[in-house]
């Protein structure tokens, strides 16, 4: 039995949507979450910068003695996961837009993908699209500005709702039946998406699949905590920007825990 924590990092608060899924499936596992909000958004940065930031976050999580690292950011995964796996001797779980599932499920053969620029131009995304979604029409849209609004806790603002509508309506007009959320910040917008999308359009994100993969990898590597550790599990949340903003966000999305400031 291994009670060391699972580490998570994201460019900011978005990866908390992945943290929620992992915690729901594995409540007996302790966790450490790093929100690199000082450097958000990653999606407009170069691959080199994203790799640099991902290495820095990983080193911090290893200093915290994490046993497995979840790269809770599509942009960091698509740019850096191979380098992280080469560089560090620790299991990693990354996250990618769920286009494989969408291509499999779609009846209209048209799916929408809302993601950051960094993800949409990455080799990994283009390879996955080519391998699994060649025979369907994929309508991609950069979610420019959404990460910043979410980082400022503006989940309920008209500005945020208008921007989502602006991005999603053209895809609806094109006849999509699945909308893939390719950025871990976007699942927090699901309540508004439900209002905008016709009932025939389903939203897909990768959070649940990531939780299952974490579970599988912990078992395979024999580093799971004991199920009886549920009461002893602890959760630490760090940001390098504002603990107050992070705390307000966590309260808003009903994640229990205390946000702390740390320089990393
Ligand atoms: N949550 C990150 C992702 O999944 C946001 C990227 C960004 O900071 O632009 O891609």
mmCIF file of C-alpha atoms and ligand atoms in Angstrom:
data_model
loop_
_atom_site.group_PDB
_atom_site.id
_atom_site.type_symbol
_atom_site.label_atom_id
_atom_site.label_comp_id
_atom_site.label_asym_id
_atom_site.label_seq_id
_atom_site.Cartn_x
_atom_site.Cartn_y
_atom_site.Cartn_z
ATOM 1 C CA UNK A 1 0.000 0.000 0.000
ATOM 2 C CA UNK A 2 1.323 3.390 -0.976
ATOM 3 C CA UNK A 3 -0.062 6.480 0.725
ATOM 4 C CA UNK A 4 2.028 8.998 -1.201
ATOM 5 C CA UNK A 5 -0.134 11.543 -3.059
ATOM 6 C CA UNK A 6 -1.140 11.652 -6.707
ATOM 7 C CA UNK A 7 0.085 14.935 -8.244
ATOM 8 C CA UNK A 8 -1.884 17.077 -10.685
ATOM 9 C CA UNK A 9 -0.889 20.146 -12.631
ATOM 10 C CA UNK A 10 -2.620 22.488 -15.025
ATOM 11 C CA UNK A 11 -2.031 25.985 -16.360
ATOM 12 C CA UNK A 12 -4.531 27.018 -13.697
ATOM 13 C CA UNK A 13 -7.874 26.034 -12.264
ATOM 14 C CA UNK A 14 -9.215 23.971 -15.176
ATOM 15 C CA UNK A 15 -7.533 20.740 -14.137
ATOM 16 C CA UNK A 16 -9.734 20.774 -11.042
ATOM 17 C CA UNK A 17 -12.395 19.284 -13.353
ATOM 18 C CA UNK A 18 -10.084 16.264 -13.740
ATOM 19 C CA UNK A 19 -9.217 16.270 -10.039
ATOM 20 C CA UNK A 20 -12.966 15.993 -9.264
ATOM 21 C CA UNK A 21 -13.338 12.879 -11.416
ATOM 22 C CA UNK A 22 -10.260 11.220 -9.910
ATOM 23 C CA UNK A 23 -11.361 12.052 -6.373
ATOM 24 C CA UNK A 24 -14.876 10.714 -7.088
ATOM 25 C CA UNK A 25 -13.463 7.356 -8.236
ATOM 26 C CA UNK A 26 -10.550 7.142 -5.773
ATOM 27 C CA UNK A 27 -11.522 9.024 -2.595
ATOM 28 C CA UNK A 28 -8.981 7.052 -0.567
ATOM 29 C CA UNK A 29 -6.054 8.519 -2.553
ATOM 30 C CA UNK A 30 -4.309 11.686 -1.292
ATOM 31 C CA UNK A 31 -3.656 14.409 -3.857
ATOM 32 C CA UNK A 32 -1.599 17.534 -4.517
ATOM 33 C CA UNK A 33 -2.857 19.999 -7.124
ATOM 34 C CA UNK A 34 -0.705 22.717 -8.723
ATOM 35 C CA UNK A 35 -2.435 25.594 -10.520
ATOM 36 C CA UNK A 36 0.201 27.409 -12.563
ATOM 37 C CA UNK A 37 -2.171 30.383 -12.921
ATOM 38 C CA UNK A 38 0.704 32.869 -13.027
ATOM 39 C CA UNK A 39 1.599 31.443 -16.430
ATOM 40 C CA UNK A 40 -1.938 30.880 -17.787
ATOM 41 C CA UNK A 41 -3.012 30.585 -20.489
ATOM 42 C CA UNK A 42 -0.643 27.962 -21.879
ATOM 43 C CA UNK A 43 -2.632 27.651 -25.104
ATOM 44 C CA UNK A 44 -1.091 30.723 -26.724
ATOM 45 C CA UNK A 45 2.512 29.828 -25.801
ATOM 46 C CA UNK A 46 5.131 28.091 -27.932
ATOM 47 C CA UNK A 47 5.752 24.361 -27.558
ATOM 48 C CA UNK A 48 9.164 25.140 -25.985
ATOM 49 C CA UNK A 49 7.595 27.343 -23.320
ATOM 50 C CA UNK A 50 4.898 24.759 -22.528
ATOM 51 C CA UNK A 51 7.565 22.040 -22.189
ATOM 52 C CA UNK A 52 9.610 24.300 -19.882
ATOM 53 C CA UNK A 53 6.593 25.019 -17.653
ATOM 54 C CA UNK A 54 5.573 21.352 -17.598
ATOM 55 C CA UNK A 55 9.087 20.328 -16.478
ATOM 56 C CA UNK A 56 8.996 22.936 -13.696
ATOM 57 C CA UNK A 57 5.573 21.740 -12.442
ATOM 58 C CA UNK A 58 6.633 18.099 -12.578
ATOM 59 C CA UNK A 59 9.810 18.804 -10.573
ATOM 60 C CA UNK A 60 7.718 20.508 -7.896
ATOM 61 C CA UNK A 61 5.327 17.540 -7.694
ATOM 62 C CA UNK A 62 8.266 15.129 -7.454
ATOM 63 C CA UNK A 63 9.679 17.284 -4.612
ATOM 64 C CA UNK A 64 6.308 16.725 -2.921
ATOM 65 C CA UNK A 65 6.958 12.951 -3.242
ATOM 66 C CA UNK A 66 4.073 12.261 -5.625
ATOM 67 C CA UNK A 67 3.776 8.664 -6.842
ATOM 68 C CA UNK A 68 1.990 9.378 -10.142
ATOM 69 C CA UNK A 69 1.405 12.607 -12.049
ATOM 70 C CA UNK A 70 -1.754 13.597 -13.885
ATOM 71 C CA UNK A 71 -1.056 16.216 -16.531
ATOM 72 C CA UNK A 72 -4.523 17.741 -16.122
ATOM 73 C CA UNK A 73 -4.106 19.983 -19.152
ATOM 74 C CA UNK A 74 -4.650 19.056 -22.803
ATOM 75 C CA UNK A 75 -2.233 21.743 -23.952
ATOM 76 C CA UNK A 76 0.605 20.507 -21.711
ATOM 77 C CA UNK A 77 -0.123 16.880 -22.571
ATOM 78 C CA UNK A 78 -0.093 17.395 -26.316
ATOM 79 C CA UNK A 79 3.142 19.441 -26.155
ATOM 80 C CA UNK A 80 5.121 17.804 -23.367
ATOM 81 C CA UNK A 81 3.995 14.343 -22.249
ATOM 82 C CA UNK A 82 6.558 12.416 -24.291
ATOM 83 C CA UNK A 83 9.397 14.555 -22.931
ATOM 84 C CA UNK A 84 8.121 14.157 -19.356
ATOM 85 C CA UNK A 85 7.934 10.379 -19.740
ATOM 86 C CA UNK A 86 11.485 10.303 -21.118
ATOM 87 C CA UNK A 87 12.853 12.571 -18.418
ATOM 88 C CA UNK A 88 11.229 11.246 -15.214
ATOM 89 C CA UNK A 89 10.947 7.747 -13.849
ATOM 90 C CA UNK A 90 7.364 8.060 -12.575
ATOM 91 C CA UNK A 91 4.028 7.119 -14.178
ATOM 92 C CA UNK A 92 2.196 9.932 -16.004
ATOM 93 C CA UNK A 93 -1.411 10.149 -17.137
ATOM 94 C CA UNK A 94 -2.132 12.801 -19.746
ATOM 95 C CA UNK A 95 -5.343 14.132 -21.199
ATOM 96 C CA UNK A 96 -6.316 14.527 -24.846
ATOM 97 C CA UNK A 97 -9.543 15.643 -26.536
ATOM 98 C CA UNK A 98 -11.976 12.701 -26.787
ATOM 99 C CA UNK A 99 -12.178 12.702 -30.591
ATOM 100 C CA UNK A 100 -11.750 8.934 -30.796
ATOM 101 C CA UNK A 101 -14.969 8.378 -28.784
ATOM 102 C CA UNK A 102 -16.781 11.150 -30.644
ATOM 103 C CA UNK A 103 -15.862 9.659 -34.025
ATOM 104 C CA UNK A 104 -17.053 6.247 -32.846
ATOM 105 C CA UNK A 105 -20.369 7.534 -31.486
ATOM 106 C CA UNK A 106 -21.324 10.205 -34.019
ATOM 107 C CA UNK A 107 -24.324 9.456 -36.222
ATOM 108 C CA UNK A 108 -24.234 12.734 -38.131
ATOM 109 C CA UNK A 109 -20.519 12.118 -38.854
ATOM 110 C CA UNK A 110 -19.830 15.691 -37.777
ATOM 111 C CA UNK A 111 -18.230 16.505 -34.455
ATOM 112 C CA UNK A 112 -17.115 19.778 -32.940
ATOM 113 C CA UNK A 113 -13.889 20.231 -30.956
ATOM 114 C CA UNK A 114 -13.454 23.278 -28.737
ATOM 115 C CA UNK A 115 -9.854 23.542 -27.509
ATOM 116 C CA UNK A 116 -6.899 25.893 -27.177
ATOM 117 C CA UNK A 117 -4.747 26.855 -30.118
ATOM 118 C CA UNK A 118 -1.804 24.945 -28.583
ATOM 119 C CA UNK A 119 -3.812 21.716 -28.558
ATOM 120 C CA UNK A 120 -5.370 22.120 -31.990
ATOM 121 C CA UNK A 121 -2.021 22.712 -33.725
ATOM 122 C CA UNK A 122 -0.133 20.010 -31.806
ATOM 123 C CA UNK A 123 1.259 16.925 -33.576
ATOM 124 C CA UNK A 124 -0.428 14.629 -31.061
ATOM 125 C CA UNK A 125 -3.889 16.070 -31.757
ATOM 126 C CA UNK A 126 -3.369 15.970 -35.524
ATOM 127 C CA UNK A 127 -2.088 12.376 -35.337
ATOM 128 C CA UNK A 128 -5.044 11.259 -33.202
ATOM 129 C CA UNK A 129 -7.473 13.000 -35.545
ATOM 130 C CA UNK A 130 -5.844 11.324 -38.509
ATOM 131 C CA UNK A 131 -5.858 7.913 -36.878
ATOM 132 C CA UNK A 132 -9.408 7.878 -35.500
ATOM 133 C CA UNK A 133 -11.471 10.624 -37.078
ATOM 134 C CA UNK A 134 -10.438 10.499 -40.703
ATOM 135 C CA UNK A 135 -13.869 9.473 -41.953
ATOM 136 C CA UNK A 136 -15.841 12.140 -40.150
ATOM 137 C CA UNK A 137 -15.927 15.900 -40.424
ATOM 138 C CA UNK A 138 -14.180 17.513 -37.456
ATOM 139 C CA UNK A 139 -15.065 21.143 -36.897
ATOM 140 C CA UNK A 140 -12.437 22.695 -34.657
ATOM 141 C CA UNK A 141 -12.696 25.996 -32.821
ATOM 142 C CA UNK A 142 -10.117 27.779 -30.653
ATOM 143 C CA UNK A 143 -11.712 28.869 -27.384
ATOM 144 C CA UNK A 144 -9.717 32.128 -27.259
ATOM 145 C CA UNK A 145 -10.459 34.091 -24.085
ATOM 146 C CA UNK A 146 -12.396 31.373 -22.246
ATOM 147 C CA UNK A 147 -9.491 30.205 -20.058
ATOM 148 C CA UNK A 148 -8.869 33.799 -18.883
ATOM 149 C CA UNK A 149 -12.544 34.305 -17.971
ATOM 150 C CA UNK A 150 -12.660 31.019 -16.045
ATOM 151 C CA UNK A 151 -9.356 31.830 -14.283
ATOM 152 C CA UNK A 152 -11.048 35.022 -13.043
ATOM 153 C CA UNK A 153 -13.976 33.002 -11.715
ATOM 154 C CA UNK A 154 -16.349 34.540 -14.257
ATOM 155 C CA UNK A 155 -18.341 31.360 -14.725
ATOM 156 C CA UNK A 156 -21.669 33.118 -14.364
ATOM 157 C CA UNK A 157 -20.934 36.254 -16.377
ATOM 158 C CA UNK A 158 -22.854 37.247 -19.479
ATOM 159 C CA UNK A 159 -19.519 37.853 -21.243
ATOM 160 C CA UNK A 160 -18.596 34.186 -20.740
ATOM 161 C CA UNK A 161 -21.985 32.901 -21.892
ATOM 162 C CA UNK A 162 -21.911 35.134 -24.990
ATOM 163 C CA UNK A 163 -18.413 33.960 -25.905
ATOM 164 C CA UNK A 164 -19.329 30.270 -25.634
ATOM 165 C CA UNK A 165 -22.410 30.848 -27.748
ATOM 166 C CA UNK A 166 -20.307 32.672 -30.312
ATOM 167 C CA UNK A 167 -17.963 29.665 -30.571
ATOM 168 C CA UNK A 168 -20.541 26.905 -30.466
ATOM 169 C CA UNK A 169 -23.383 28.225 -32.636
ATOM 170 C CA UNK A 170 -21.507 27.814 -35.965
ATOM 171 C CA UNK A 171 -20.789 24.167 -35.073
ATOM 172 C CA UNK A 172 -24.473 23.608 -34.288
ATOM 173 C CA UNK A 173 -25.327 25.155 -37.654
ATOM 174 C CA UNK A 174 -22.948 22.656 -39.289
ATOM 175 C CA UNK A 175 -24.958 19.766 -37.793
ATOM 176 C CA UNK A 176 -22.614 18.348 -35.138
ATOM 177 C CA UNK A 177 -24.046 15.719 -32.781
ATOM 178 C CA UNK A 178 -21.038 15.613 -30.396
ATOM 179 C CA UNK A 179 -19.100 18.515 -28.933
ATOM 180 C CA UNK A 180 -15.683 17.544 -27.575
ATOM 181 C CA UNK A 181 -14.312 19.757 -24.821
ATOM 182 C CA UNK A 182 -10.575 19.680 -25.450
ATOM 183 C CA UNK A 183 -9.511 21.874 -22.550
ATOM 184 C CA UNK A 184 -9.903 20.973 -18.878
ATOM 185 C CA UNK A 185 -11.216 24.447 -18.065
ATOM 186 C CA UNK A 186 -14.300 23.984 -20.255
ATOM 187 C CA UNK A 187 -16.223 21.305 -18.295
ATOM 188 C CA UNK A 188 -17.000 24.093 -15.798
ATOM 189 C CA UNK A 189 -19.043 25.707 -18.600
ATOM 190 C CA UNK A 190 -21.286 22.669 -19.066
ATOM 191 C CA UNK A 191 -24.344 24.279 -17.403
ATOM 192 C CA UNK A 192 -24.351 27.008 -20.085
ATOM 193 C CA UNK A 193 -23.515 24.651 -22.892
ATOM 194 C CA UNK A 194 -26.587 22.600 -21.963
ATOM 195 C CA UNK A 195 -28.715 25.740 -22.420
ATOM 196 C CA UNK A 196 -27.204 26.555 -25.793
ATOM 197 C CA UNK A 197 -26.928 23.116 -27.367
ATOM 198 C CA UNK A 198 -29.915 21.357 -28.935
ATOM 199 C CA UNK A 199 -30.829 18.170 -27.025
ATOM 200 C CA UNK A 200 -29.447 16.064 -29.897
ATOM 201 C CA UNK A 201 -25.902 17.338 -29.247
ATOM 202 C CA UNK A 202 -23.910 15.545 -26.544
ATOM 203 C CA UNK A 203 -20.933 17.026 -24.721
ATOM 204 C CA UNK A 204 -17.850 14.832 -24.281
ATOM 205 C CA UNK A 205 -14.898 15.486 -22.034
ATOM 206 C CA UNK A 206 -12.105 13.173 -20.948
ATOM 207 C CA UNK A 207 -12.231 13.513 -17.135
ATOM 208 C CA UNK A 208 -13.909 10.185 -16.363
ATOM 209 C CA UNK A 209 -11.641 8.256 -18.722
ATOM 210 C CA UNK A 210 -8.612 9.824 -17.040
ATOM 211 C CA UNK A 211 -9.850 8.749 -13.610
ATOM 212 C CA UNK A 212 -10.215 5.161 -14.856
ATOM 213 C CA UNK A 213 -6.727 5.258 -16.362
ATOM 214 C CA UNK A 214 -5.273 6.552 -13.073
ATOM 215 C CA UNK A 215 -6.987 3.694 -11.240
ATOM 216 C CA UNK A 216 -5.635 1.134 -13.716
ATOM 217 C CA UNK A 217 -2.094 2.505 -13.611
ATOM 218 C CA UNK A 218 -2.006 2.615 -9.800
ATOM 219 C CA UNK A 219 -3.011 -1.045 -9.754
ATOM 220 C CA UNK A 220 -0.558 -2.055 -12.473
ATOM 221 C CA UNK A 221 2.307 -0.258 -10.737
ATOM 222 C CA UNK A 222 1.163 -1.587 -7.333
ATOM 223 C CA UNK A 223 1.142 1.874 -5.797
ATOM 224 C CA UNK A 224 -2.534 2.196 -4.745
ATOM 225 C CA UNK A 225 -3.475 3.450 -1.301
ATOM 226 C CA UNK A 226 -5.602 1.159 0.808
ATOM 227 C CA UNK A 227 -9.387 1.532 0.492
ATOM 228 C CA UNK A 228 -9.450 1.953 4.268
ATOM 229 C CA UNK A 229 -7.337 5.129 3.864
ATOM 230 C CA UNK A 230 -10.400 7.129 2.805
ATOM 231 C CA UNK A 231 -10.665 8.982 6.107
ATOM 232 C CA UNK A 232 -6.904 9.590 6.194
ATOM 233 C CA UNK A 233 -6.553 10.898 2.638
ATOM 234 C CA UNK A 234 -5.495 14.541 2.385
ATOM 235 C CA UNK A 235 -5.768 17.066 -0.415
ATOM 236 C CA UNK A 236 -3.537 20.084 -0.959
ATOM 237 C CA UNK A 237 -4.236 22.800 -3.502
ATOM 238 C CA UNK A 238 -1.502 25.249 -4.517
ATOM 239 C CA UNK A 239 -1.530 28.241 -6.815
ATOM 240 C CA UNK A 240 1.326 30.582 -7.705
ATOM 241 C CA UNK A 241 -1.078 33.493 -8.298
ATOM 242 C CA UNK A 242 -3.903 34.225 -5.867
ATOM 243 C CA UNK A 243 -5.042 31.806 -3.148
ATOM 244 C CA UNK A 244 -8.111 33.992 -2.688
ATOM 245 C CA UNK A 245 -9.219 33.624 -6.311
ATOM 246 C CA UNK A 246 -8.509 29.897 -6.237
ATOM 247 C CA UNK A 247 -10.490 29.521 -3.013
ATOM 248 C CA UNK A 248 -13.443 31.468 -4.429
ATOM 249 C CA UNK A 249 -13.373 29.275 -7.526
ATOM 250 C CA UNK A 250 -13.244 26.063 -5.486
ATOM 251 C CA UNK A 251 -16.182 27.275 -3.391
ATOM 252 C CA UNK A 252 -18.092 28.167 -6.567
ATOM 253 C CA UNK A 253 -17.655 24.688 -8.030
ATOM 254 C CA UNK A 254 -18.127 22.987 -4.622
ATOM 255 C CA UNK A 255 -14.656 21.511 -4.199
ATOM 256 C CA UNK A 256 -13.896 21.188 -0.503
ATOM 257 C CA UNK A 257 -10.387 22.165 0.537
ATOM 258 C CA UNK A 258 -8.082 25.083 1.256
ATOM 259 C CA UNK A 259 -6.184 26.921 -1.466
ATOM 260 C CA UNK A 260 -2.597 27.932 -0.640
ATOM 261 C CA UNK A 261 -0.116 30.261 -2.277
ATOM 262 C CA UNK A 262 3.276 28.821 -3.182
ATOM 263 C CA UNK A 263 6.019 29.934 -5.527
ATOM 264 C CA UNK A 264 6.754 27.360 -8.183
HETATM 265 N N1 LIG B 1 -6.680 23.555 -19.012
HETATM 266 C C1 LIG B 1 -5.783 23.756 -20.121
HETATM 267 C C2 LIG B 1 -6.026 22.705 -21.198
HETATM 268 O O1 LIG B 1 -6.627 21.684 -20.933
HETATM 269 C C3 LIG B 1 -5.898 25.185 -20.525
HETATM 270 C C4 LIG B 1 -4.836 25.612 -21.431
HETATM 271 C C5 LIG B 1 -4.457 27.068 -21.355
HETATM 272 O O2 LIG B 1 -3.998 27.505 -20.303
HETATM 273 O O3 LIG B 1 -4.564 27.719 -22.386
HETATM 274 O O4 LIG B 1 -5.602 22.840 -22.322
#
